[in-house]
Amino acid sequence: MDAKRGRIGSALLAAWRGLVVSFAALAGSCTLFSLALVSMATIPLGIGLVTTPYILEAVRKHANQRRLLAITWSDVRIPVPYRPFPKDLRSGFTGQVERTTLMLKDPATWRDMRWMLIDMTAGYTVAILAAALMVYPVEGFVLAAGLWRVFTDDRYWYAFVPVDSQATGLMAAALGVAVFAAGVLLSERLLRAHFVLARSVLAPTQEQELALRIDRLTETRHEAVDTAASELRRIERDLHDGAQARLVAMGMNLGTVEALIEKDPAQAKQLLAMARESSAEALTELRDLVRGIHPPVLAERGLGDAVKALALRLPVPCDVTVELGGRAEAPVESAAYFAISEALTNAAKHSGADRIWVDLRHSDGSLRFTVTDNGKGGASVGAGSGLSGIERRLGTFDGVMAVSSPAGGPTMVTMEIPCELS
């Protein structure tokens, strides 16, 4: 009985999600496809040079939102294949022309256009069918309950059943039960089929994906080298300003103790106490420094327990769900740990949330982790934000990140690193 209820609940949830996706297909894809066509058509007039980058950026956000829904609702991963803009992109009208040219030369732009065309037709049909199979039976039940009497003057058709009496009303209810049973079996599959259809259009070819990965790995390799050098400088600075300074002070105190131990034992005892405090503080700073490089709990107990330990130290209540069948390589675990740590810190500091959820699991050859909060939303990946640092950290391991944070919340940061567990 519990399993049956769970299946019906999952089907109802899939129906609701299908309704949301079908609305996004009509309202989002139709509108953006039309605006993009008009904007591109006005490029020779000069108007499109200004409007096209903004509209295509909106198209990309629309497609990325569908990618996020695909991975979170149906576990369908759709790669993000957009070519990065050069860092020295100029500003002003010249920069707009260059930006427009780069976006129009990107094959992913035209895949987005094809996808919107399919999304508003076949994609919409599949998504609305997932919802209709669970909603349409309600009409049959209502007709059987007595609504058929309203249509006594004209024959009312429920699907292929003409309803004009209580007997035919019961036939409509029986058909509704059959449709409902089909919905329980098919709604989740139809929702997944919608996202698989989107992946078939949005995903690049193997050659294009390989070229993108090479470009991304080349870029992230340089960023990793810069990050490593910056981290080394930070460690040197922390050692110089912290533990080293305390150890030097402790040595000076001990030297003074040697001179005072016979002349002024009381003063010597005070200096020894200060030296002991300095040694304890230096030890604490060294432990904190080592913990910042590779937390001991991560090395000893694994990523799941390390994340749970992070959650316990947060000022906001945090629920952690872990489904891991083994351990990833140490560098991958470290990257995932610090990415989750940064995402949790951002949520605790800036979101205004009173609850945070972390979901950590491994499936289809990838380590996936999601940090969700019920805060005010509005988070974005931009220059100087903590999310940009997370994206760079994940990029070193060919990982990806998607952010959904509408105004008013909630915020969901989904991250993924390809890896195998031992």
Tab-separated table of C-alpha atoms in Angstrom, residues 35 39 42 83 88 138 184 206 212 219 233 235 279 283 296 330 349 354 359 361 388 398 404 414 417:
chain	number	residue	atom	x	y	z
A	35	LEU	CA	12.184	38.231	-30.024
A	39	SER	CA	16.334	41.117	-33.223
A	42	THR	CA	17.168	44.077	-37.528
A	83	ARG	CA	31.978	29.408	-25.746
A	88	ASP	CA	39.615	41.692	-23.141
A	138	VAL	CA	-10.981	14.299	-12.611
A	184	VAL	CA	0.608	6.709	-12.771
A	206	GLN	CA	30.971	14.468	-29.404
A	212	LEU	CA	34.913	22.555	-25.541
A	219	GLU	CA	41.651	27.655	-19.216
A	233	ARG	CA	51.433	32.971	-0.840
A	235	ILE	CA	50.095	30.021	3.552
A	279	SER	CA	53.076	28.084	22.155
A	283	LEU	CA	49.808	25.337	17.784
A	296	PRO	CA	41.593	16.139	9.050
A	330	ALA	CA	41.514	12.917	-2.414
A	349	LYS	CA	25.889	35.110	5.216
A	354	ASP	CA	16.480	30.026	8.206
A	359	ASP	CA	22.205	16.668	-0.884
A	361	ARG	CA	25.222	11.585	-3.959
A	388	SER	CA	32.585	32.336	-9.428
A	398	ASP	CA	35.973	19.252	-15.509
A	404	SER	CA	18.734	28.752	-9.748
A	414	THR	CA	23.830	22.264	-8.129
A	417	ILE	CA	32.290	16.489	-10.795
